[in-house]
Every structure is written in C-alpha cells, then in structure tokens.
Amino acid sequence: MGKPTKDEAARMDGIKHGPCIACHQRGIASWCPEVHHLLSGSRRIGHMATVGLCSWHHRAVIQWGCTGAEMRDHYGPSLNEGSKPFHAEFGSDAVLLGYQNELLKDLQ
C-alpha cells in the first residue's frame, strides 16, 4: 500500500475532520474520528477505502466513566469487539464506504 498519495492524504484528512460514520448513523454528535482501512481478507484494500470511526467504534475505547455495556447500549457495537455485530448494525464495508463518500462530498 505504501505512503498515501496527495489525494489519499486529502481524503484521510477530510475523514479526520468529519464525524464518526457509526455515530452519525445513530444521530449522535461525534468527535474527530480515527481512519479505519477497510479489508479484503486480512489485508488493507488501500488508502481510498477508508472510513472514519470514533475510538469506541474503532477500538472499543470506553470513556466518560461508562461500562462497556453502557457504551454498547448507547453507541452500538464496536468493530473491535466483533465485525459481525458491527456490520449487522451499521452495514457492510461497501455500505460504509458509500456512506463515508457521501459525507465527504457534504464536507466539501
């Protein structure tokens, strides 16, 4: 995959300044997300196949004195805790990528 091109870097910068796509789907105001690279098998597809997720949805980071169960109840499943429940709630990688691309258009 290598170092991002100028366009790839611009995409990832845009993602970092937008909402978490999972929080956005639930109507929750979110903070600066992390860039998640979508996979094919266990390999990253590329820098253009990226979506923004908050630290909860990406890595299951528990915050604000909540328990993991409270985080799941309010924010939904974390990708880190299992892709099946995450994708059942928020959509397949293709759906997430399409959703992210639409959000990036709205930010321009």
PDB file of N, CA and C in Angstrom:
ATOM      1  N   MET A   1       0.834  -1.183   0.000  1.00  0.00           N
ATOM      2  CA  MET A   1       0.000   0.000   0.000  1.00  0.00           C
ATOM      3  C   MET A   1       0.878   1.246   0.000  1.00  0.00           C
ATOM      4  N   GLY A   2       1.835   1.326   0.865  1.00  0.00           N
ATOM      5  CA  GLY A   2       2.792   2.424   0.848  1.00  0.00           C
ATOM      6  C   GLY A   2       2.248   3.744   1.360  1.00  0.00           C
ATOM      7  N   LYS A   3       3.070   4.758   1.168  1.00  0.00           N
ATOM      8  CA  LYS A   3       2.741   6.110   1.607  1.00  0.00           C
ATOM      9  C   LYS A   3       1.556   6.644   0.801  1.00  0.00           C
ATOM     10  N   PRO A   4       0.624   7.349   1.469  1.00  0.00           N
ATOM     11  CA  PRO A   4      -0.521   7.886   0.745  1.00  0.00           C
ATOM     12  C   PRO A   4      -0.110   8.936  -0.298  1.00  0.00           C
ATOM     13  N   THR A   5      -0.826   8.935  -1.418  1.00  0.00           N
ATOM     14  CA  THR A   5      -0.652   9.983  -2.422  1.00  0.00           C
ATOM     15  C   THR A   5      -1.273  11.273  -1.881  1.00  0.00           C
ATOM     16  N   LYS A   6      -1.147  12.343  -2.618  1.00  0.00           N
ATOM     17  CA  LYS A   6      -1.731  13.614  -2.211  1.00  0.00           C
ATOM     18  C   LYS A   6      -3.254  13.486  -2.075  1.00  0.00           C
ATOM     19  N   ASP A   7      -3.907  12.836  -3.039  1.00  0.00           N
ATOM     20  CA  ASP A   7      -5.361  12.650  -2.981  1.00  0.00           C
ATOM     21  C   ASP A   7      -5.773  11.753  -1.814  1.00  0.00           C
ATOM     22  N   GLU A   8      -5.007  10.687  -1.586  1.00  0.00           N
ATOM     23  CA  GLU A   8      -5.307   9.783  -0.476  1.00  0.00           C
ATOM     24  C   GLU A   8      -5.139  10.497   0.867  1.00  0.00           C
ATOM     25  N   ALA A   9      -4.077  11.290   0.989  1.00  0.00           N
ATOM     26  CA  ALA A   9      -3.841  12.041   2.223  1.00  0.00           C
ATOM     27  C   ALA A   9      -4.955  13.060   2.452  1.00  0.00           C
ATOM     28  N   ALA A  10      -5.415  13.709   1.374  1.00  0.00           N
ATOM     29  CA  ALA A  10      -6.508  14.671   1.487  1.00  0.00           C
ATOM     30  C   ALA A  10      -7.788  13.982   1.950  1.00  0.00           C
ATOM     31  N   ARG A  11      -8.044  12.789   1.425  1.00  0.00           N
ATOM     32  CA  ARG A  11      -9.229  12.029   1.843  1.00  0.00           C
ATOM     33  C   ARG A  11      -9.155  11.728   3.339  1.00  0.00           C
ATOM     34  N   MET A  12      -8.021  11.218   3.793  1.00  0.00           N
ATOM     35  CA  MET A  12      -7.887  10.844   5.203  1.00  0.00           C
ATOM     36  C   MET A  12      -7.963  12.075   6.108  1.00  0.00           C
ATOM     37  N   ASP A  13      -7.449  13.211   5.647  1.00  0.00           N
ATOM     38  CA  ASP A  13      -7.559  14.444   6.408  1.00  0.00           C
ATOM     39  C   ASP A  13      -9.026  14.866   6.520  1.00  0.00           C
ATOM     40  N   GLY A  14      -9.760  14.742   5.417  1.00  0.00           N
ATOM     41  CA  GLY A  14     -11.185  15.049   5.448  1.00  0.00           C
ATOM     42  C   GLY A  14     -11.940  14.153   6.413  1.00  0.00           C
ATOM     43  N   ILE A  15     -11.596  12.885   6.427  1.00  0.00           N
ATOM     44  CA  ILE A  15     -12.232  11.931   7.341  1.00  0.00           C
ATOM     45  C   ILE A  15     -11.969  12.338   8.787  1.00  0.00           C
ATOM     46  N   LYS A  16     -10.734  12.728   9.086  1.00  0.00           N
ATOM     47  CA  LYS A  16     -10.372  13.099  10.458  1.00  0.00           C
ATOM     48  C   LYS A  16     -11.117  14.343  10.937  1.00  0.00           C
ATOM     49  N   HIS A  17     -11.602  15.158  10.012  1.00  0.00           N
ATOM     50  CA  HIS A  17     -12.319  16.379  10.381  1.00  0.00           C
ATOM     51  C   HIS A  17     -13.834  16.223  10.296  1.00  0.00           C
ATOM     52  N   GLY A  18     -14.291  15.017  10.050  1.00  0.00           N
ATOM     53  CA  GLY A  18     -15.727  14.757   9.955  1.00  0.00           C
ATOM     54  C   GLY A  18     -16.200  13.904  11.100  1.00  0.00           C
ATOM     55  N   PRO A  19     -17.448  13.484  11.038  1.00  0.00           N
ATOM     56  CA  PRO A  19     -17.998  12.667  12.114  1.00  0.00           C
ATOM     57  C   PRO A  19     -17.629  11.198  11.971  1.00  0.00           C
ATOM     58  N   CYS A  20     -17.764  10.475  13.056  1.00  0.00           N
ATOM     59  CA  CYS A  20     -17.703   9.016  13.032  1.00  0.00           C
ATOM     60  C   CYS A  20     -18.934   8.548  12.259  1.00  0.00           C
ATOM     61  N   ILE A  21     -18.750   7.691  11.256  1.00  0.00           N
ATOM     62  CA  ILE A  21     -19.895   7.301  10.440  1.00  0.00           C
ATOM     63  C   ILE A  21     -20.900   6.449  11.211  1.00  0.00           C
ATOM     64  N   ALA A  22     -20.435   5.704  12.211  1.00  0.00           N
ATOM     65  CA  ALA A  22     -21.358   4.900  13.015  1.00  0.00           C
ATOM     66  C   ALA A  22     -22.182   5.803  13.941  1.00  0.00           C
ATOM     67  N   CYS A  23     -21.531   6.730  14.612  1.00  0.00           N
ATOM     68  CA  CYS A  23     -22.265   7.688  15.458  1.00  0.00           C
ATOM     69  C   CYS A  23     -23.244   8.488  14.603  1.00  0.00           C
ATOM     70  N   HIS A  24     -22.801   8.927  13.444  1.00  0.00           N
ATOM     71  CA  HIS A  24     -23.633   9.726  12.542  1.00  0.00           C
ATOM     72  C   HIS A  24     -24.902   8.961  12.168  1.00  0.00           C
ATOM     73  N   GLN A  25     -24.772   7.676  11.896  1.00  0.00           N
ATOM     74  CA  GLN A  25     -25.942   6.867  11.564  1.00  0.00           C
ATOM     75  C   GLN A  25     -26.936   6.802  12.715  1.00  0.00           C
ATOM     76  N   ARG A  26     -26.433   6.846  13.937  1.00  0.00           N
ATOM     77  CA  ARG A  26     -27.310   6.783  15.112  1.00  0.00           C
ATOM     78  C   ARG A  26     -27.799   8.153  15.550  1.00  0.00           C
ATOM     79  N   GLY A  27     -27.392   9.200  14.824  1.00  0.00           N
ATOM     80  CA  GLY A  27     -27.816  10.558  15.167  1.00  0.00           C
ATOM     81  C   GLY A  27     -27.102  11.123  16.376  1.00  0.00           C
ATOM     82  N   ILE A  28     -25.909  10.632  16.650  1.00  0.00           N
ATOM     83  CA  ILE A  28     -25.124  11.073  17.803  1.00  0.00           C
ATOM     84  C   ILE A  28     -24.008  11.992  17.316  1.00  0.00           C
ATOM     85  N   ALA A  29     -23.901  13.161  17.925  1.00  0.00           N
ATOM     86  CA  ALA A  29     -22.788  14.057  17.618  1.00  0.00           C
ATOM     87  C   ALA A  29     -21.501  13.354  18.034  1.00  0.00           C
ATOM     88  N   SER A  30     -20.508  13.373  17.166  1.00  0.00           N
ATOM     89  CA  SER A  30     -19.274  12.643  17.465  1.00  0.00           C
ATOM     90  C   SER A  30     -18.067  13.548  17.358  1.00  0.00           C
ATOM     91  N   TRP A  31     -16.957  13.039  17.839  1.00  0.00           N
ATOM     92  CA  TRP A  31     -15.697  13.762  17.862  1.00  0.00           C
ATOM     93  C   TRP A  31     -14.837  13.302  16.695  1.00  0.00           C
ATOM     94  N   CYS A  32     -13.689  13.911  16.579  1.00  0.00           N
ATOM     95  CA  CYS A  32     -12.753  13.616  15.487  1.00  0.00           C
ATOM     96  C   CYS A  32     -12.460  12.116  15.424  1.00  0.00           C
ATOM     97  N   PRO A  33     -12.844  11.486  14.335  1.00  0.00           N
ATOM     98  CA  PRO A  33     -12.673  10.036  14.246  1.00  0.00           C
ATOM     99  C   PRO A  33     -11.276   9.600  13.836  1.00  0.00           C
ATOM    100  N   GLU A  34     -11.068   8.317  13.960  1.00  0.00           N
ATOM    101  CA  GLU A  34      -9.846   7.673  13.502  1.00  0.00           C
ATOM    102  C   GLU A  34     -10.105   7.124  12.105  1.00  0.00           C
ATOM    103  N   VAL A  35      -9.075   6.992  11.308  1.00  0.00           N
ATOM    104  CA  VAL A  35      -9.212   6.445   9.967  1.00  0.00           C
ATOM    105  C   VAL A  35      -9.089   4.926  10.041  1.00  0.00           C
ATOM    106  N   HIS A  36     -10.129   4.248   9.580  1.00  0.00           N
ATOM    107  CA  HIS A  36     -10.133   2.789   9.532  1.00  0.00           C
ATOM    108  C   HIS A  36     -10.002   2.357   8.077  1.00  0.00           C
ATOM    109  N   HIS A  37      -8.997   1.541   7.797  1.00  0.00           N
ATOM    110  CA  HIS A  37      -8.812   0.981   6.452  1.00  0.00           C
ATOM    111  C   HIS A  37      -9.668  -0.273   6.310  1.00  0.00           C
ATOM    112  N   LEU A  38     -10.483  -0.312   5.273  1.00  0.00           N
ATOM    113  CA  LEU A  38     -11.304  -1.493   5.009  1.00  0.00           C
ATOM    114  C   LEU A  38     -10.410  -2.617   4.511  1.00  0.00           C
ATOM    115  N   LEU A  39     -10.848  -3.837   4.741  1.00  0.00           N
ATOM    116  CA  LEU A  39     -10.027  -5.009   4.458  1.00  0.00           C
ATOM    117  C   LEU A  39     -10.657  -5.912   3.404  1.00  0.00           C
ATOM    118  N   SER A  40      -9.807  -6.653   2.735  1.00  0.00           N
ATOM    119  CA  SER A  40     -10.222  -7.776   1.902  1.00  0.00           C
ATOM    120  C   SER A  40      -9.442  -8.962   2.447  1.00  0.00           C
ATOM    121  N   GLY A  41     -10.155  -9.900   3.043  1.00  0.00           N
ATOM    122  CA  GLY A  41      -9.458 -10.933   3.809  1.00  0.00           C
ATOM    123  C   GLY A  41      -8.894 -10.245   5.034  1.00  0.00           C
ATOM    124  N   SER A  42      -7.612 -10.329   5.226  1.00  0.00           N
ATOM    125  CA  SER A  42      -6.983  -9.626   6.349  1.00  0.00           C
ATOM    126  C   SER A  42      -6.033  -8.530   5.857  1.00  0.00           C
ATOM    127  N   ARG A  43      -6.181  -8.119   4.595  1.00  0.00           N
ATOM    128  CA  ARG A  43      -5.299  -7.100   4.014  1.00  0.00           C
ATOM    129  C   ARG A  43      -6.059  -5.816   3.734  1.00  0.00           C
ATOM    130  N   ARG A  44      -5.403  -4.700   4.010  1.00  0.00           N
ATOM    131  CA  ARG A  44      -5.986  -3.402   3.693  1.00  0.00           C
ATOM    132  C   ARG A  44      -6.162  -3.261   2.186  1.00  0.00           C
ATOM    133  N   ILE A  45      -7.297  -2.718   1.779  1.00  0.00           N
ATOM    134  CA  ILE A  45      -7.595  -2.539   0.359  1.00  0.00           C
ATOM    135  C   ILE A  45      -6.792  -1.375  -0.218  1.00  0.00           C
ATOM    136  N   GLY A  46      -6.644  -0.309   0.544  1.00  0.00           N
ATOM    137  CA  GLY A  46      -5.919   0.875   0.088  1.00  0.00           C
ATOM    138  C   GLY A  46      -6.393   2.103   0.837  1.00  0.00           C
ATOM    139  N   HIS A  47      -5.690   3.201   0.647  1.00  0.00           N
ATOM    140  CA  HIS A  47      -5.995   4.429   1.373  1.00  0.00           C
ATOM    141  C   HIS A  47      -7.303   5.087   0.934  1.00  0.00           C
ATOM    142  N   MET A  48      -7.802   4.748  -0.241  1.00  0.00           N
ATOM    143  CA  MET A  48      -9.080   5.309  -0.687  1.00  0.00           C
ATOM    144  C   MET A  48     -10.262   4.494  -0.157  1.00  0.00           C
ATOM    145  N   ALA A  49      -9.992   3.345   0.407  1.00  0.00           N
ATOM    146  CA  ALA A  49     -11.029   2.503   1.013  1.00  0.00           C
ATOM    147  C   ALA A  49     -10.934   2.673   2.527  1.00  0.00           C
ATOM    148  N   THR A  50     -11.272   3.880   2.982  1.00  0.00           N
ATOM    149  CA  THR A  50     -11.142   4.238   4.386  1.00  0.00           C
ATOM    150  C   THR A  50     -12.421   4.904   4.871  1.00  0.00           C
ATOM    151  N   VAL A  51     -12.710   4.724   6.154  1.00  0.00           N
ATOM    152  CA  VAL A  51     -13.871   5.346   6.784  1.00  0.00           C
ATOM    153  C   VAL A  51     -13.450   5.900   8.137  1.00  0.00           C
ATOM    154  N   GLY A  52     -14.216   6.855   8.628  1.00  0.00           N
ATOM    155  CA  GLY A  52     -13.933   7.461   9.921  1.00  0.00           C
ATOM    156  C   GLY A  52     -14.751   6.837  11.032  1.00  0.00           C
ATOM    157  N   LEU A  53     -14.075   6.386  12.064  1.00  0.00           N
ATOM    158  CA  LEU A  53     -14.733   5.830  13.241  1.00  0.00           C
ATOM    159  C   LEU A  53     -14.159   6.483  14.492  1.00  0.00           C
ATOM    160  N   CYS A  54     -15.001   6.720  15.479  1.00  0.00           N
ATOM    161  CA  CYS A  54     -14.506   7.234  16.757  1.00  0.00           C
ATOM    162  C   CYS A  54     -13.740   6.118  17.469  1.00  0.00           C
ATOM    163  N   SER A  55     -13.080   6.465  18.551  1.00  0.00           N
ATOM    164  CA  SER A  55     -12.271   5.459  19.254  1.00  0.00           C
ATOM    165  C   SER A  55     -13.121   4.327  19.819  1.00  0.00           C
ATOM    166  N   TRP A  56     -14.394   4.589  20.162  1.00  0.00           N
ATOM    167  CA  TRP A  56     -15.259   3.497  20.613  1.00  0.00           C
ATOM    168  C   TRP A  56     -15.551   2.547  19.466  1.00  0.00           C
ATOM    169  N   HIS A  57     -16.053   3.073  18.371  1.00  0.00           N
ATOM    170  CA  HIS A  57     -16.450   2.203  17.260  1.00  0.00           C
ATOM    171  C   HIS A  57     -15.253   1.522  16.593  1.00  0.00           C
ATOM    172  N   HIS A  58     -14.078   2.133  16.653  1.00  0.00           N
ATOM    173  CA  HIS A  58     -12.893   1.550  16.035  1.00  0.00           C
ATOM    174  C   HIS A  58     -12.188   0.559  16.958  1.00  0.00           C
ATOM    175  N   ARG A  59     -11.889   0.993  18.197  1.00  0.00           N
ATOM    176  CA  ARG A  59     -11.034   0.190  19.074  1.00  0.00           C
ATOM    177  C   ARG A  59     -11.672  -0.184  20.408  1.00  0.00           C
ATOM    178  N   ALA A  60     -12.965   0.106  20.594  1.00  0.00           N
ATOM    179  CA  ALA A  60     -13.697  -0.202  21.835  1.00  0.00           C
ATOM    180  C   ALA A  60     -13.113   0.521  23.048  1.00  0.00           C
ATOM    181  N   VAL A  61     -12.697   1.772  22.868  1.00  0.00           N
ATOM    182  CA  VAL A  61     -12.173   2.566  23.977  1.00  0.00           C
ATOM    183  C   VAL A  61     -13.361   3.082  24.792  1.00  0.00           C
ATOM    184  N   ILE A  62     -13.421   2.674  26.047  1.00  0.00           N
ATOM    185  CA  ILE A  62     -14.512   3.067  26.949  1.00  0.00           C
ATOM    186  C   ILE A  62     -14.185   4.440  27.531  1.00  0.00           C
ATOM    187  N   GLN A  63     -15.204   5.332  27.554  1.00  0.00           N
ATOM    188  CA  GLN A  63     -14.980   6.700  28.006  1.00  0.00           C
ATOM    189  C   GLN A  63     -16.094   7.174  28.922  1.00  0.00           C
ATOM    190  N   TRP A  64     -15.876   8.350  29.514  1.00  0.00           N
ATOM    191  CA  TRP A  64     -16.857   9.072  30.331  1.00  0.00           C
ATOM    192  C   TRP A  64     -17.363   8.276  31.518  1.00  0.00           C
ATOM    193  N   GLY A  65     -16.553   7.373  32.048  1.00  0.00           N
ATOM    194  CA  GLY A  65     -16.940   6.598  33.215  1.00  0.00           C
ATOM    195  C   GLY A  65     -18.006   5.551  32.949  1.00  0.00           C
ATOM    196  N   CYS A  66     -18.249   5.269  31.680  1.00  0.00           N
ATOM    197  CA  CYS A  66     -19.250   4.255  31.305  1.00  0.00           C
ATOM    198  C   CYS A  66     -18.636   2.859  31.360  1.00  0.00           C
ATOM    199  N   THR A  67     -19.488   1.872  31.439  1.00  0.00           N
ATOM    200  CA  THR A  67     -19.051   0.490  31.283  1.00  0.00           C
ATOM    201  C   THR A  67     -19.116   0.135  29.801  1.00  0.00           C
ATOM    202  N   GLY A  68     -18.522  -0.975  29.432  1.00  0.00           N
ATOM    203  CA  GLY A  68     -18.613  -1.435  28.047  1.00  0.00           C
ATOM    204  C   GLY A  68     -20.058  -1.657  27.633  1.00  0.00           C
ATOM    205  N   ALA A  69     -20.857  -2.212  28.537  1.00  0.00           N
ATOM    206  CA  ALA A  69     -22.275  -2.456  28.239  1.00  0.00           C
ATOM    207  C   ALA A  69     -23.015  -1.145  28.002  1.00  0.00           C
ATOM    208  N   GLU A  70     -22.717  -0.126  28.807  1.00  0.00           N
ATOM    209  CA  GLU A  70     -23.360   1.183  28.618  1.00  0.00           C
ATOM    210  C   GLU A  70     -22.948   1.815  27.288  1.00  0.00           C
ATOM    211  N   MET A  71     -21.676   1.658  26.937  1.00  0.00           N
ATOM    212  CA  MET A  71     -21.213   2.179  25.649  1.00  0.00           C
ATOM    213  C   MET A  71     -21.944   1.476  24.507  1.00  0.00           C
ATOM    214  N   ARG A  72     -22.042   0.152  24.557  1.00  0.00           N
ATOM    215  CA  ARG A  72     -22.740  -0.614  23.512  1.00  0.00           C
ATOM    216  C   ARG A  72     -24.212  -0.219  23.434  1.00  0.00           C
ATOM    217  N   ASP A  73     -24.863  -0.043  24.598  1.00  0.00           N
ATOM    218  CA  ASP A  73     -26.283   0.325  24.604  1.00  0.00           C
ATOM    219  C   ASP A  73     -26.516   1.671  23.930  1.00  0.00           C
ATOM    220  N   HIS A  74     -25.668   2.633  24.207  1.00  0.00           N
ATOM    221  CA  HIS A  74     -25.871   3.983  23.672  1.00  0.00           C
ATOM    222  C   HIS A  74     -25.311   4.148  22.260  1.00  0.00           C
ATOM    223  N   TYR A  75     -24.085   3.653  22.034  1.00  0.00           N
ATOM    224  CA  TYR A  75     -23.391   3.908  20.762  1.00  0.00           C
ATOM    225  C   TYR A  75     -23.491   2.752  19.766  1.00  0.00           C
ATOM    226  N   GLY A  76     -23.881   1.584  20.230  1.00  0.00           N
ATOM    227  CA  GLY A  76     -23.907   0.415  19.359  1.00  0.00           C
ATOM    228  C   GLY A  76     -22.608  -0.359  19.467  1.00  0.00           C
ATOM    229  N   PRO A  77     -22.495  -1.435  18.722  1.00  0.00           N
ATOM    230  CA  PRO A  77     -21.317  -2.304  18.837  1.00  0.00           C
ATOM    231  C   PRO A  77     -20.046  -1.654  18.295  1.00  0.00           C
ATOM    232  N   SER A  78     -18.932  -2.085  18.865  1.00  0.00           N
ATOM    233  CA  SER A  78     -17.614  -1.654  18.400  1.00  0.00           C
ATOM    234  C   SER A  78     -17.077  -2.683  17.406  1.00  0.00           C
ATOM    235  N   LEU A  79     -16.439  -2.197  16.365  1.00  0.00           N
ATOM    236  CA  LEU A  79     -15.810  -3.083  15.380  1.00  0.00           C
ATOM    237  C   LEU A  79     -14.766  -3.970  16.050  1.00  0.00           C
ATOM    238  N   ASN A  80     -14.060  -3.432  17.029  1.00  0.00           N
ATOM    239  CA  ASN A  80     -13.013  -4.177  17.729  1.00  0.00           C
ATOM    240  C   ASN A  80     -13.555  -5.389  18.480  1.00  0.00           C
ATOM    241  N   GLU A  81     -14.786  -5.327  18.886  1.00  0.00           N
ATOM    242  CA  GLU A  81     -15.381  -6.430  19.643  1.00  0.00           C
ATOM    243  C   GLU A  81     -15.990  -7.499  18.736  1.00  0.00           C
ATOM    244  N   GLY A  82     -16.011  -7.258  17.448  1.00  0.00           N
ATOM    245  CA  GLY A  82     -16.522  -8.247  16.507  1.00  0.00           C
ATOM    246  C   GLY A  82     -17.136  -7.592  15.288  1.00  0.00           C
ATOM    247  N   SER A  83     -16.692  -8.013  14.126  1.00  0.00           N
ATOM    248  CA  SER A  83     -17.180  -7.383  12.903  1.00  0.00           C
ATOM    249  C   SER A  83     -18.628  -7.756  12.586  1.00  0.00           C
ATOM    250  N   LYS A  84     -19.066  -8.963  12.965  1.00  0.00           N
ATOM    251  CA  LYS A  84     -20.439  -9.372  12.625  1.00  0.00           C
ATOM    252  C   LYS A  84     -21.489  -8.470  13.269  1.00  0.00           C
ATOM    253  N   PRO A  85     -21.446  -8.241  14.594  1.00  0.00           N
ATOM    254  CA  PRO A  85     -22.456  -7.340  15.170  1.00  0.00           C
ATOM    255  C   PRO A  85     -22.308  -5.905  14.664  1.00  0.00           C
ATOM    256  N   PHE A  86     -21.068  -5.472  14.456  1.00  0.00           N
ATOM    257  CA  PHE A  86     -20.847  -4.116  13.947  1.00  0.00           C
ATOM    258  C   PHE A  86     -21.476  -3.958  12.567  1.00  0.00           C
ATOM    259  N   HIS A  87     -21.199  -4.896  11.667  1.00  0.00           N
ATOM    260  CA  HIS A  87     -21.738  -4.804  10.305  1.00  0.00           C
ATOM    261  C   HIS A  87     -23.251  -5.029  10.275  1.00  0.00           C
ATOM    262  N   ALA A  88     -23.774  -5.835  11.174  1.00  0.00           N
ATOM    263  CA  ALA A  88     -25.223  -6.021  11.249  1.00  0.00           C
ATOM    264  C   ALA A  88     -25.917  -4.711  11.614  1.00  0.00           C
ATOM    265  N   GLU A  89     -25.287  -3.924  12.463  1.00  0.00           N
ATOM    266  CA  GLU A  89     -25.860  -2.651  12.907  1.00  0.00           C
ATOM    267  C   GLU A  89     -25.638  -1.526  11.892  1.00  0.00           C
ATOM    268  N   PHE A  90     -24.431  -1.440  11.339  1.00  0.00           N
ATOM    269  CA  PHE A  90     -24.066  -0.263  10.551  1.00  0.00           C
ATOM    270  C   PHE A  90     -23.905  -0.513   9.056  1.00  0.00           C
ATOM    271  N   GLY A  91     -23.888  -1.753   8.605  1.00  0.00           N
ATOM    272  CA  GLY A  91     -23.787  -2.054   7.180  1.00  0.00           C
ATOM    273  C   GLY A  91     -22.460  -2.695   6.816  1.00  0.00           C
ATOM    274  N   SER A  92     -22.437  -3.272   5.631  1.00  0.00           N
ATOM    275  CA  SER A  92     -21.230  -3.918   5.112  1.00  0.00           C
ATOM    276  C   SER A  92     -20.147  -2.880   4.840  1.00  0.00           C
ATOM    277  N   ASP A  93     -18.947  -3.356   4.563  1.00  0.00           N
ATOM    278  CA  ASP A  93     -17.867  -2.432   4.207  1.00  0.00           C
ATOM    279  C   ASP A  93     -18.251  -1.580   3.011  1.00  0.00           C
ATOM    280  N   ALA A  94     -18.908  -2.175   2.006  1.00  0.00           N
ATOM    281  CA  ALA A  94     -19.312  -1.418   0.816  1.00  0.00           C
ATOM    282  C   ALA A  94     -20.320  -0.328   1.185  1.00  0.00           C
ATOM    283  N   VAL A  95     -21.250  -0.641   2.073  1.00  0.00           N
ATOM    284  CA  VAL A  95     -22.229   0.351   2.523  1.00  0.00           C
ATOM    285  C   VAL A  95     -21.524   1.463   3.301  1.00  0.00           C
ATOM    286  N   LEU A  96     -20.622   1.079   4.200  1.00  0.00           N
ATOM    287  CA  LEU A  96     -19.887   2.073   4.987  1.00  0.00           C
ATOM    288  C   LEU A  96     -19.054   2.990   4.095  1.00  0.00           C
ATOM    289  N   LEU A  97     -18.408   2.414   3.090  1.00  0.00           N
ATOM    290  CA  LEU A  97     -17.593   3.215   2.170  1.00  0.00           C
ATOM    291  C   LEU A  97     -18.478   4.199   1.403  1.00  0.00           C
ATOM    292  N   GLY A  98     -19.621   3.744   0.925  1.00  0.00           N
ATOM    293  CA  GLY A  98     -20.545   4.643   0.228  1.00  0.00           C
ATOM    294  C   GLY A  98     -21.036   5.756   1.135  1.00  0.00           C
ATOM    295  N   TYR A  99     -21.354   5.413   2.374  1.00  0.00           N
ATOM    296  CA  TYR A  99     -21.805   6.390   3.368  1.00  0.00           C
ATOM    297  C   TYR A  99     -20.704   7.425   3.630  1.00  0.00           C
ATOM    298  N   GLN A 100     -19.470   6.939   3.793  1.00  0.00           N
ATOM    299  CA  GLN A 100     -18.341   7.846   4.033  1.00  0.00           C
ATOM    300  C   GLN A 100     -18.135   8.773   2.844  1.00  0.00           C
ATOM    301  N   ASN A 101     -18.201   8.230   1.637  1.00  0.00           N
ATOM    302  CA  ASN A 101     -18.008   9.049   0.440  1.00  0.00           C
ATOM    303  C   ASN A 101     -19.051  10.154   0.349  1.00  0.00           C
ATOM    304  N   GLU A 102     -20.296   9.851   0.711  1.00  0.00           N
ATOM    305  CA  GLU A 102     -21.348  10.872   0.711  1.00  0.00           C
ATOM    306  C   GLU A 102     -21.060  11.948   1.753  1.00  0.00           C
ATOM    307  N   LEU A 103     -20.606  11.545   2.939  1.00  0.00           N
ATOM    308  CA  LEU A 103     -20.269  12.527   3.969  1.00  0.00           C
ATOM    309  C   LEU A 103     -19.132  13.430   3.522  1.00  0.00           C
ATOM    310  N   LEU A 104     -18.148  12.870   2.849  1.00  0.00           N
ATOM    311  CA  LEU A 104     -17.023  13.682   2.362  1.00  0.00           C
ATOM    312  C   LEU A 104     -17.495  14.686   1.323  1.00  0.00           C
ATOM    313  N   LYS A 105     -18.431  14.311   0.479  1.00  0.00           N
ATOM    314  CA  LYS A 105     -18.988  15.256  -0.500  1.00  0.00           C
ATOM    315  C   LYS A 105     -19.669  16.414   0.207  1.00  0.00           C
ATOM    316  N   ASP A 106     -20.410  16.111   1.287  1.00  0.00           N
ATOM    317  CA  ASP A 106     -21.117  17.136   2.035  1.00  0.00           C
ATOM    318  C   ASP A 106     -20.171  18.090   2.754  1.00  0.00           C
ATOM    319  N   LEU A 107     -18.967  17.629   3.081  1.00  0.00           N
ATOM    320  CA  LEU A 107     -17.995  18.474   3.785  1.00  0.00           C
ATOM    321  C   LEU A 107     -17.256  19.421   2.861  1.00  0.00           C
ATOM    322  N   GLN A 108     -17.320  19.165   1.563  1.00  0.00           N
ATOM    323  CA  GLN A 108     -16.559  19.990   0.602  1.00  0.00           C
ATOM    324  C   GLN A 108     -17.276  21.294   0.299  1.00  0.00           C
TER     325      GLN A 108
END
